[in-house]
């Protein structure tokens, strides 16, 4: 490494690995500008990491890495005997408060109770209802349901393990739709628009898939004069996996002439 390069490293101006990769991809994009062949990366449109909303012992965690699941399916459950007992208690208190309020209303109709006592009965009922609502909300957190249909990409906990609130449990993704990311020369913005159809050949399958441009990046890289483009696979995605890569074939107008 040259002396000048070392100064850049120690002064903090050396480009990050991500910037280097972006520059390399941009150079490849310019190199293939004539043919319209560009490297692409496949990623799911929807993916997330599900975390524990409470602290407790996992009593159920049936799905494993690679398993498929349906939307709304229960993926994990906690031992919530304490939360259930607290809800039973608060609901019993609410029933007692309701009876007191009913008596207060009857006495008020007979003008045999003060307005302050009626107001107090109403306030006690409101507090009891609020506590019951909190208990029901906490009990809902005992089950972890799938927000969408898809597959498990990673499992970070085990059944019967005690986890803290906020602990990551499962990484999941929607396997019904995939997104393609590619980097194109900024000069292509003169003709590249959303809705343009093209095809992509994936290295892992060796097959061609139809795709369509969905949106363009919001900024141009000033050094490489390139821009990110996002597309979507429009054909069958049953055998596809996140992380697959390949070559997209986009023909600029007049390229085949």
PDB file of C-alpha atoms in Angstrom:
ATOM      1  CA  UNK A   1       0.000   0.000   0.000  1.00  0.00           C
ATOM      2  CA  UNK A   2       1.409   3.441  -0.925  1.00  0.00           C
ATOM      3  CA  UNK A   3       2.193   6.038   1.740  1.00  0.00           C
ATOM      4  CA  UNK A   4      -0.662   8.202   0.520  1.00  0.00           C
ATOM      5  CA  UNK A   5      -3.008   5.235   0.789  1.00  0.00           C
ATOM      6  CA  UNK A   6      -1.959   4.628   4.380  1.00  0.00           C
ATOM      7  CA  UNK A   7      -2.742   8.248   5.203  1.00  0.00           C
ATOM      8  CA  UNK A   8      -6.240   7.770   3.816  1.00  0.00           C
ATOM      9  CA  UNK A   9      -6.745   4.636   5.941  1.00  0.00           C
ATOM     10  CA  UNK A  10      -5.615   6.266   9.186  1.00  0.00           C
ATOM     11  CA  UNK A  11      -7.476   9.516   8.528  1.00  0.00           C
ATOM     12  CA  UNK A  12     -10.753   7.666   8.061  1.00  0.00           C
ATOM     13  CA  UNK A  13     -11.308   8.554   4.400  1.00  0.00           C
ATOM     14  CA  UNK A  14     -10.784   5.047   3.039  1.00  0.00           C
ATOM     15  CA  UNK A  15     -14.027   3.901   1.356  1.00  0.00           C
ATOM     16  CA  UNK A  16     -16.050   1.227   3.097  1.00  0.00           C
ATOM     17  CA  UNK A  17     -16.354  -2.309   1.785  1.00  0.00           C
ATOM     18  CA  UNK A  18     -19.911  -1.515   0.698  1.00  0.00           C
ATOM     19  CA  UNK A  19     -18.734   1.474  -1.310  1.00  0.00           C
ATOM     20  CA  UNK A  20     -16.039  -0.631  -2.982  1.00  0.00           C
ATOM     21  CA  UNK A  21     -18.563  -3.304  -3.941  1.00  0.00           C
ATOM     22  CA  UNK A  22     -20.892  -0.635  -5.274  1.00  0.00           C
ATOM     23  CA  UNK A  23     -18.094   0.818  -7.374  1.00  0.00           C
ATOM     24  CA  UNK A  24     -17.183  -2.605  -8.746  1.00  0.00           C
ATOM     25  CA  UNK A  25     -20.801  -3.304  -9.647  1.00  0.00           C
ATOM     26  CA  UNK A  26     -21.044   0.106 -11.266  1.00  0.00           C
ATOM     27  CA  UNK A  27     -17.942  -0.559 -13.378  1.00  0.00           C
ATOM     28  CA  UNK A  28     -19.450  -3.868 -14.468  1.00  0.00           C
ATOM     29  CA  UNK A  29     -22.657  -2.072 -15.363  1.00  0.00           C
ATOM     30  CA  UNK A  30     -20.758   0.374 -17.560  1.00  0.00           C
ATOM     31  CA  UNK A  31     -18.732  -2.448 -19.088  1.00  0.00           C
ATOM     32  CA  UNK A  32     -21.926  -4.251 -20.091  1.00  0.00           C
ATOM     33  CA  UNK A  33     -23.783  -1.117 -21.149  1.00  0.00           C
ATOM     34  CA  UNK A  34     -23.697  -2.154 -24.800  1.00  0.00           C
ATOM     35  CA  UNK A  35     -25.152  -5.605 -24.266  1.00  0.00           C
ATOM     36  CA  UNK A  36     -27.522  -4.691 -21.424  1.00  0.00           C
ATOM     37  CA  UNK A  37     -26.367  -7.608 -19.244  1.00  0.00           C
ATOM     38  CA  UNK A  38     -26.219  -6.704 -15.548  1.00  0.00           C
ATOM     39  CA  UNK A  39     -25.577  -8.649 -12.353  1.00  0.00           C
ATOM     40  CA  UNK A  40     -28.585  -8.925 -10.060  1.00  0.00           C
ATOM     41  CA  UNK A  41     -29.249 -10.069  -6.486  1.00  0.00           C
ATOM     42  CA  UNK A  42     -32.474 -11.741  -5.341  1.00  0.00           C
ATOM     43  CA  UNK A  43     -34.129 -10.777  -2.051  1.00  0.00           C
ATOM     44  CA  UNK A  44     -37.634 -11.228  -0.600  1.00  0.00           C
ATOM     45  CA  UNK A  45     -39.953  -8.236  -0.789  1.00  0.00           C
ATOM     46  CA  UNK A  46     -41.133  -8.858   2.786  1.00  0.00           C
ATOM     47  CA  UNK A  47     -38.866 -10.127   5.541  1.00  0.00           C
ATOM     48  CA  UNK A  48     -38.609  -9.497   9.266  1.00  0.00           C
ATOM     49  CA  UNK A  49     -37.267 -10.773  12.577  1.00  0.00           C
ATOM     50  CA  UNK A  50     -39.883 -11.752  15.147  1.00  0.00           C
ATOM     51  CA  UNK A  51     -38.954 -10.928  18.732  1.00  0.00           C
ATOM     52  CA  UNK A  52     -40.410 -11.783  22.120  1.00  0.00           C
ATOM     53  CA  UNK A  53     -42.870  -9.209  23.435  1.00  0.00           C
ATOM     54  CA  UNK A  54     -42.639 -10.554  26.979  1.00  0.00           C
ATOM     55  CA  UNK A  55     -40.090 -12.195  29.232  1.00  0.00           C
ATOM     56  CA  UNK A  56     -40.758 -15.857  29.928  1.00  0.00           C
ATOM     57  CA  UNK A  57     -40.295 -19.529  29.029  1.00  0.00           C
ATOM     58  CA  UNK A  58     -41.011 -20.712  25.515  1.00  0.00           C
ATOM     59  CA  UNK A  59     -43.477 -23.585  25.688  1.00  0.00           C
ATOM     60  CA  UNK A  60     -43.914 -23.867  21.917  1.00  0.00           C
ATOM     61  CA  UNK A  61     -41.563 -23.247  19.010  1.00  0.00           C
ATOM     62  CA  UNK A  62     -42.491 -25.862  16.454  1.00  0.00           C
ATOM     63  CA  UNK A  63     -41.164 -24.278  13.247  1.00  0.00           C
ATOM     64  CA  UNK A  64     -37.582 -24.889  12.170  1.00  0.00           C
ATOM     65  CA  UNK A  65     -35.295 -23.298   9.627  1.00  0.00           C
ATOM     66  CA  UNK A  66     -36.692 -23.855   6.144  1.00  0.00           C
ATOM     67  CA  UNK A  67     -40.253 -24.627   7.357  1.00  0.00           C
ATOM     68  CA  UNK A  68     -43.185 -22.981   5.610  1.00  0.00           C
ATOM     69  CA  UNK A  69     -46.086 -21.413   7.514  1.00  0.00           C
ATOM     70  CA  UNK A  70     -49.404 -19.714   6.815  1.00  0.00           C
ATOM     71  CA  UNK A  71     -50.480 -16.187   7.649  1.00  0.00           C
ATOM     72  CA  UNK A  72     -51.833 -16.066  11.194  1.00  0.00           C
ATOM     73  CA  UNK A  73     -50.304 -19.426  12.144  1.00  0.00           C
ATOM     74  CA  UNK A  74     -48.967 -19.604  15.688  1.00  0.00           C
ATOM     75  CA  UNK A  75     -45.195 -19.822  15.511  1.00  0.00           C
ATOM     76  CA  UNK A  76     -44.320 -19.591  19.208  1.00  0.00           C
ATOM     77  CA  UNK A  77     -46.026 -19.557  22.605  1.00  0.00           C
ATOM     78  CA  UNK A  78     -44.981 -18.693  26.161  1.00  0.00           C
ATOM     79  CA  UNK A  79     -45.863 -19.976  29.605  1.00  0.00           C
ATOM     80  CA  UNK A  80     -48.358 -17.313  30.663  1.00  0.00           C
ATOM     81  CA  UNK A  81     -49.900 -18.896  33.768  1.00  0.00           C
ATOM     82  CA  UNK A  82     -49.086 -15.758  35.793  1.00  0.00           C
ATOM     83  CA  UNK A  83     -50.596 -13.403  33.210  1.00  0.00           C
ATOM     84  CA  UNK A  84     -53.708 -15.608  32.976  1.00  0.00           C
ATOM     85  CA  UNK A  85     -54.139 -15.561  36.764  1.00  0.00           C
ATOM     86  CA  UNK A  86     -53.765 -11.771  36.794  1.00  0.00           C
ATOM     87  CA  UNK A  87     -56.443 -11.450  34.115  1.00  0.00           C
ATOM     88  CA  UNK A  88     -58.811 -13.703  36.100  1.00  0.00           C
ATOM     89  CA  UNK A  89     -58.271 -11.502  39.142  1.00  0.00           C
ATOM     90  CA  UNK A  90     -58.883  -8.249  37.257  1.00  0.00           C
ATOM     91  CA  UNK A  91     -62.038  -9.644  35.641  1.00  0.00           C
ATOM     92  CA  UNK A  92     -63.335 -10.681  39.076  1.00  0.00           C
ATOM     93  CA  UNK A  93     -62.664  -7.169  40.344  1.00  0.00           C
ATOM     94  CA  UNK A  94     -64.512  -5.786  37.310  1.00  0.00           C
ATOM     95  CA  UNK A  95     -67.560  -7.955  38.025  1.00  0.00           C
ATOM     96  CA  UNK A  96     -67.580  -6.720  41.623  1.00  0.00           C
ATOM     97  CA  UNK A  97     -67.289  -3.107  40.486  1.00  0.00           C
ATOM     98  CA  UNK A  98     -70.174  -3.624  38.058  1.00  0.00           C
ATOM     99  CA  UNK A  99     -72.426  -4.918  40.835  1.00  0.00           C
ATOM    100  CA  UNK A 100     -71.566  -1.941  43.043  1.00  0.00           C
ATOM    101  CA  UNK A 101     -72.281   0.426  40.188  1.00  0.00           C
ATOM    102  CA  UNK A 102     -75.661  -1.230  39.512  1.00  0.00           C
ATOM    103  CA  UNK A 103     -76.604  -0.840  43.189  1.00  0.00           C
ATOM    104  CA  UNK A 104     -75.462   2.772  43.184  1.00  0.00           C
ATOM    105  CA  UNK A 105     -77.640   3.526  40.140  1.00  0.00           C
ATOM    106  CA  UNK A 106     -80.711   1.969  41.754  1.00  0.00           C
ATOM    107  CA  UNK A 107     -80.140   3.924  44.960  1.00  0.00           C
ATOM    108  CA  UNK A 108     -79.601   7.080  42.927  1.00  0.00           C
ATOM    109  CA  UNK A 109     -82.996   6.548  41.253  1.00  0.00           C
ATOM    110  CA  UNK A 110     -84.516   6.402  44.762  1.00  0.00           C
ATOM    111  CA  UNK A 111     -82.491   9.451  45.795  1.00  0.00           C
ATOM    112  CA  UNK A 112     -80.949   7.364  48.571  1.00  0.00           C
ATOM    113  CA  UNK A 113     -77.275   7.939  47.682  1.00  0.00           C
ATOM    114  CA  UNK A 114     -75.104  10.977  47.147  1.00  0.00           C
ATOM    115  CA  UNK A 115     -73.817  11.972  43.729  1.00  0.00           C
ATOM    116  CA  UNK A 116     -70.258  11.620  45.028  1.00  0.00           C
ATOM    117  CA  UNK A 117     -70.864   7.962  45.853  1.00  0.00           C
ATOM    118  CA  UNK A 118     -72.313   7.346  42.377  1.00  0.00           C
ATOM    119  CA  UNK A 119     -69.312   9.049  40.776  1.00  0.00           C
ATOM    120  CA  UNK A 120     -66.974   6.924  42.886  1.00  0.00           C
ATOM    121  CA  UNK A 121     -68.717   3.718  41.777  1.00  0.00           C
ATOM    122  CA  UNK A 122     -68.398   4.800  38.147  1.00  0.00           C
ATOM    123  CA  UNK A 123     -64.697   5.578  38.611  1.00  0.00           C
ATOM    124  CA  UNK A 124     -64.071   2.204  40.255  1.00  0.00           C
ATOM    125  CA  UNK A 125     -65.750   0.509  37.317  1.00  0.00           C
ATOM    126  CA  UNK A 126     -63.626   2.434  34.800  1.00  0.00           C
ATOM    127  CA  UNK A 127     -60.418   1.437  36.607  1.00  0.00           C
ATOM    128  CA  UNK A 128     -61.492  -2.219  36.722  1.00  0.00           C
ATOM    129  CA  UNK A 129     -62.261  -2.192  32.989  1.00  0.00           C
ATOM    130  CA  UNK A 130     -58.877  -0.655  32.216  1.00  0.00           C
ATOM    131  CA  UNK A 131     -57.042  -3.262  34.305  1.00  0.00           C
ATOM    132  CA  UNK A 132     -58.927  -6.061  32.541  1.00  0.00           C
ATOM    133  CA  UNK A 133     -58.001  -4.550  29.185  1.00  0.00           C
ATOM    134  CA  UNK A 134     -54.333  -4.491  30.136  1.00  0.00           C
ATOM    135  CA  UNK A 135     -54.546  -8.120  31.234  1.00  0.00           C
ATOM    136  CA  UNK A 136     -56.107  -9.204  27.936  1.00  0.00           C
ATOM    137  CA  UNK A 137     -53.479  -7.283  25.971  1.00  0.00           C
ATOM    138  CA  UNK A 138     -50.679  -8.946  27.923  1.00  0.00           C
ATOM    139  CA  UNK A 139     -52.219 -12.370  27.373  1.00  0.00           C
ATOM    140  CA  UNK A 140     -52.252 -11.781  23.599  1.00  0.00           C
ATOM    141  CA  UNK A 141     -48.485 -11.325  23.734  1.00  0.00           C
ATOM    142  CA  UNK A 142     -48.123 -14.892  24.937  1.00  0.00           C
ATOM    143  CA  UNK A 143     -48.619 -16.159  21.371  1.00  0.00           C
ATOM    144  CA  UNK A 144     -46.495 -15.153  18.398  1.00  0.00           C
ATOM    145  CA  UNK A 145     -48.473 -15.370  15.143  1.00  0.00           C
ATOM    146  CA  UNK A 146     -47.133 -15.103  11.603  1.00  0.00           C
ATOM    147  CA  UNK A 147     -47.793 -11.646  10.069  1.00  0.00           C
ATOM    148  CA  UNK A 148     -47.709 -13.182   6.570  1.00  0.00           C
ATOM    149  CA  UNK A 149     -47.263 -16.553   4.886  1.00  0.00           C
ATOM    150  CA  UNK A 150     -43.701 -17.590   4.149  1.00  0.00           C
ATOM    151  CA  UNK A 151     -40.672 -19.529   5.367  1.00  0.00           C
ATOM    152  CA  UNK A 152     -38.316 -19.507   8.332  1.00  0.00           C
ATOM    153  CA  UNK A 153     -34.807 -18.402   7.369  1.00  0.00           C
ATOM    154  CA  UNK A 154     -33.297 -18.600  10.850  1.00  0.00           C
ATOM    155  CA  UNK A 155     -34.296 -19.812  14.315  1.00  0.00           C
ATOM    156  CA  UNK A 156     -32.528 -18.065  17.210  1.00  0.00           C
ATOM    157  CA  UNK A 157     -34.127 -19.758  20.247  1.00  0.00           C
ATOM    158  CA  UNK A 158     -35.148 -23.188  21.475  1.00  0.00           C
ATOM    159  CA  UNK A 159     -38.263 -24.590  23.106  1.00  0.00           C
ATOM    160  CA  UNK A 160     -38.297 -24.381  26.927  1.00  0.00           C
ATOM    161  CA  UNK A 161     -35.667 -21.653  26.786  1.00  0.00           C
ATOM    162  CA  UNK A 162     -36.270 -18.618  29.007  1.00  0.00           C
ATOM    163  CA  UNK A 163     -35.942 -15.459  26.935  1.00  0.00           C
ATOM    164  CA  UNK A 164     -35.966 -11.798  27.825  1.00  0.00           C
ATOM    165  CA  UNK A 165     -38.394  -9.273  26.387  1.00  0.00           C
ATOM    166  CA  UNK A 166     -37.178  -8.175  22.960  1.00  0.00           C
ATOM    167  CA  UNK A 167     -35.127 -11.320  22.309  1.00  0.00           C
ATOM    168  CA  UNK A 168     -34.973 -12.334  18.632  1.00  0.00           C
ATOM    169  CA  UNK A 169     -36.726 -15.647  18.012  1.00  0.00           C
ATOM    170  CA  UNK A 170     -37.306 -16.206  14.292  1.00  0.00           C
ATOM    171  CA  UNK A 171     -36.188 -14.608  11.038  1.00  0.00           C
ATOM    172  CA  UNK A 172     -38.884 -15.058   8.394  1.00  0.00           C
ATOM    173  CA  UNK A 173     -39.561 -13.991   4.832  1.00  0.00           C
ATOM    174  CA  UNK A 174     -42.396 -14.032   2.311  1.00  0.00           C
ATOM    175  CA  UNK A 175     -41.512 -16.561  -0.396  1.00  0.00           C
ATOM    176  CA  UNK A 176     -44.354 -15.577  -2.729  1.00  0.00           C
ATOM    177  CA  UNK A 177     -42.618 -12.538  -4.252  1.00  0.00           C
ATOM    178  CA  UNK A 178     -38.977 -11.623  -4.782  1.00  0.00           C
ATOM    179  CA  UNK A 179     -37.201  -8.388  -5.494  1.00  0.00           C
ATOM    180  CA  UNK A 180     -34.221  -7.899  -7.780  1.00  0.00           C
ATOM    181  CA  UNK A 181     -31.577  -5.253  -7.173  1.00  0.00           C
ATOM    182  CA  UNK A 182     -29.301  -4.102  -9.970  1.00  0.00           C
ATOM    183  CA  UNK A 183     -27.045  -1.149 -10.689  1.00  0.00           C
ATOM    184  CA  UNK A 184     -27.290   0.584 -14.068  1.00  0.00           C
ATOM    185  CA  UNK A 185     -25.496   3.523 -15.701  1.00  0.00           C
ATOM    186  CA  UNK A 186     -27.231   6.786 -14.885  1.00  0.00           C
ATOM    187  CA  UNK A 187     -27.432   7.547 -18.614  1.00  0.00           C
ATOM    188  CA  UNK A 188     -30.071   4.814 -18.828  1.00  0.00           C
ATOM    189  CA  UNK A 189     -32.487   7.035 -16.919  1.00  0.00           C
ATOM    190  CA  UNK A 190     -33.275   8.636 -20.268  1.00  0.00           C
ATOM    191  CA  UNK A 191     -35.224   5.506 -21.238  1.00  0.00           C
ATOM    192  CA  UNK A 192     -35.437   3.218 -18.189  1.00  0.00           C
ATOM    193  CA  UNK A 193     -38.864   3.512 -16.554  1.00  0.00           C
ATOM    194  CA  UNK A 194     -41.108   1.590 -14.179  1.00  0.00           C
ATOM    195  CA  UNK A 195     -43.096  -1.130 -15.935  1.00  0.00           C
ATOM    196  CA  UNK A 196     -40.399  -2.165 -18.414  1.00  0.00           C
ATOM    197  CA  UNK A 197     -40.275  -5.941 -18.845  1.00  0.00           C
ATOM    198  CA  UNK A 198     -37.068  -7.950 -19.152  1.00  0.00           C
ATOM    199  CA  UNK A 199     -35.761 -11.367 -18.162  1.00  0.00           C
ATOM    200  CA  UNK A 200     -33.122 -12.624 -15.756  1.00  0.00           C
ATOM    201  CA  UNK A 201     -31.081 -15.830 -15.751  1.00  0.00           C
ATOM    202  CA  UNK A 202     -30.218 -17.076 -12.253  1.00  0.00           C
ATOM    203  CA  UNK A 203     -26.893 -18.842 -11.709  1.00  0.00           C
ATOM    204  CA  UNK A 204     -28.242 -21.342  -9.185  1.00  0.00           C
ATOM    205  CA  UNK A 205     -31.087 -22.653 -11.361  1.00  0.00           C
ATOM    206  CA  UNK A 206     -29.733 -21.938 -14.820  1.00  0.00           C
ATOM    207  CA  UNK A 207     -33.207 -20.828 -15.892  1.00  0.00           C
ATOM    208  CA  UNK A 208     -34.698 -17.602 -17.245  1.00  0.00           C
ATOM    209  CA  UNK A 209     -37.430 -15.752 -15.351  1.00  0.00           C
ATOM    210  CA  UNK A 210     -39.619 -12.845 -16.478  1.00  0.00           C
ATOM    211  CA  UNK A 211     -39.195  -9.652 -14.481  1.00  0.00           C
ATOM    212  CA  UNK A 212     -40.420  -6.085 -14.462  1.00  0.00           C
ATOM    213  CA  UNK A 213     -38.912  -2.790 -13.313  1.00  0.00           C
ATOM    214  CA  UNK A 214     -40.787  -1.527 -10.236  1.00  0.00           C
ATOM    215  CA  UNK A 215     -38.938   1.602  -9.160  1.00  0.00           C
ATOM    216  CA  UNK A 216     -35.706   3.514  -9.612  1.00  0.00           C
ATOM    217  CA  UNK A 217     -33.262   4.604  -6.940  1.00  0.00           C
ATOM    218  CA  UNK A 218     -33.647   8.068  -5.441  1.00  0.00           C
ATOM    219  CA  UNK A 219     -30.033   9.176  -5.946  1.00  0.00           C
ATOM    220  CA  UNK A 220     -27.193   8.826  -8.444  1.00  0.00           C
ATOM    221  CA  UNK A 221     -23.758   7.863  -7.195  1.00  0.00           C
ATOM    222  CA  UNK A 222     -21.603  10.861  -8.185  1.00  0.00           C
ATOM    223  CA  UNK A 223     -18.380   8.859  -8.541  1.00  0.00           C
ATOM    224  CA  UNK A 224     -19.607   5.963 -10.657  1.00  0.00           C
ATOM    225  CA  UNK A 225     -22.524   7.789 -12.318  1.00  0.00           C
ATOM    226  CA  UNK A 226     -24.729   4.787 -11.562  1.00  0.00           C
ATOM    227  CA  UNK A 227     -28.137   4.309  -9.969  1.00  0.00           C
ATOM    228  CA  UNK A 228     -29.889   1.451  -8.188  1.00  0.00           C
ATOM    229  CA  UNK A 229     -32.906  -0.149  -9.840  1.00  0.00           C
ATOM    230  CA  UNK A 230     -35.441  -2.423  -8.186  1.00  0.00           C
ATOM    231  CA  UNK A 231     -37.431  -5.027 -10.105  1.00  0.00           C
ATOM    232  CA  UNK A 232     -39.761  -7.924  -9.366  1.00  0.00           C
ATOM    233  CA  UNK A 233     -39.862 -11.514 -10.605  1.00  0.00           C
ATOM    234  CA  UNK A 234     -43.242 -11.881 -12.317  1.00  0.00           C
ATOM    235  CA  UNK A 235     -43.103 -15.617 -13.069  1.00  0.00           C
ATOM    236  CA  UNK A 236     -43.116 -18.728 -10.914  1.00  0.00           C
ATOM    237  CA  UNK A 237     -41.014 -18.275  -7.757  1.00  0.00           C
ATOM    238  CA  UNK A 238     -41.591 -21.696  -6.169  1.00  0.00           C
ATOM    239  CA  UNK A 239     -37.962 -22.844  -6.443  1.00  0.00           C
ATOM    240  CA  UNK A 240     -36.283 -19.514  -5.679  1.00  0.00           C
ATOM    241  CA  UNK A 241     -34.350 -18.641  -2.522  1.00  0.00           C
ATOM    242  CA  UNK A 242     -33.087 -15.329  -1.115  1.00  0.00           C
ATOM    243  CA  UNK A 243     -29.494 -14.589  -2.018  1.00  0.00           C
ATOM    244  CA  UNK A 244     -29.627 -16.125  -5.493  1.00  0.00           C
ATOM    245  CA  UNK A 245     -27.874 -14.063  -8.136  1.00  0.00           C
ATOM    246  CA  UNK A 246     -27.675 -13.940 -11.883  1.00  0.00           C
ATOM    247  CA  UNK A 247     -27.695 -11.769 -14.977  1.00  0.00           C
ATOM    248  CA  UNK A 248     -30.481  -9.446 -16.057  1.00  0.00           C
ATOM    249  CA  UNK A 249     -30.814  -8.691 -19.755  1.00  0.00           C
ATOM    250  CA  UNK A 250     -32.064  -5.163 -20.416  1.00  0.00           C
ATOM    251  CA  UNK A 251     -31.830  -3.917 -23.975  1.00  0.00           C
ATOM    252  CA  UNK A 252     -31.511  -0.139 -24.408  1.00  0.00           C
ATOM    253  CA  UNK A 253     -33.457   1.255 -27.370  1.00  0.00           C
ATOM    254  CA  UNK A 254     -31.524   0.688 -30.579  1.00  0.00           C
ATOM    255  CA  UNK A 255     -29.089  -1.766 -28.953  1.00  0.00           C
ATOM    256  CA  UNK A 256     -30.072  -4.556 -31.360  1.00  0.00           C
ATOM    257  CA  UNK A 257     -29.652  -2.423 -34.384  1.00  0.00           C
TER     258      UNK A 257
END
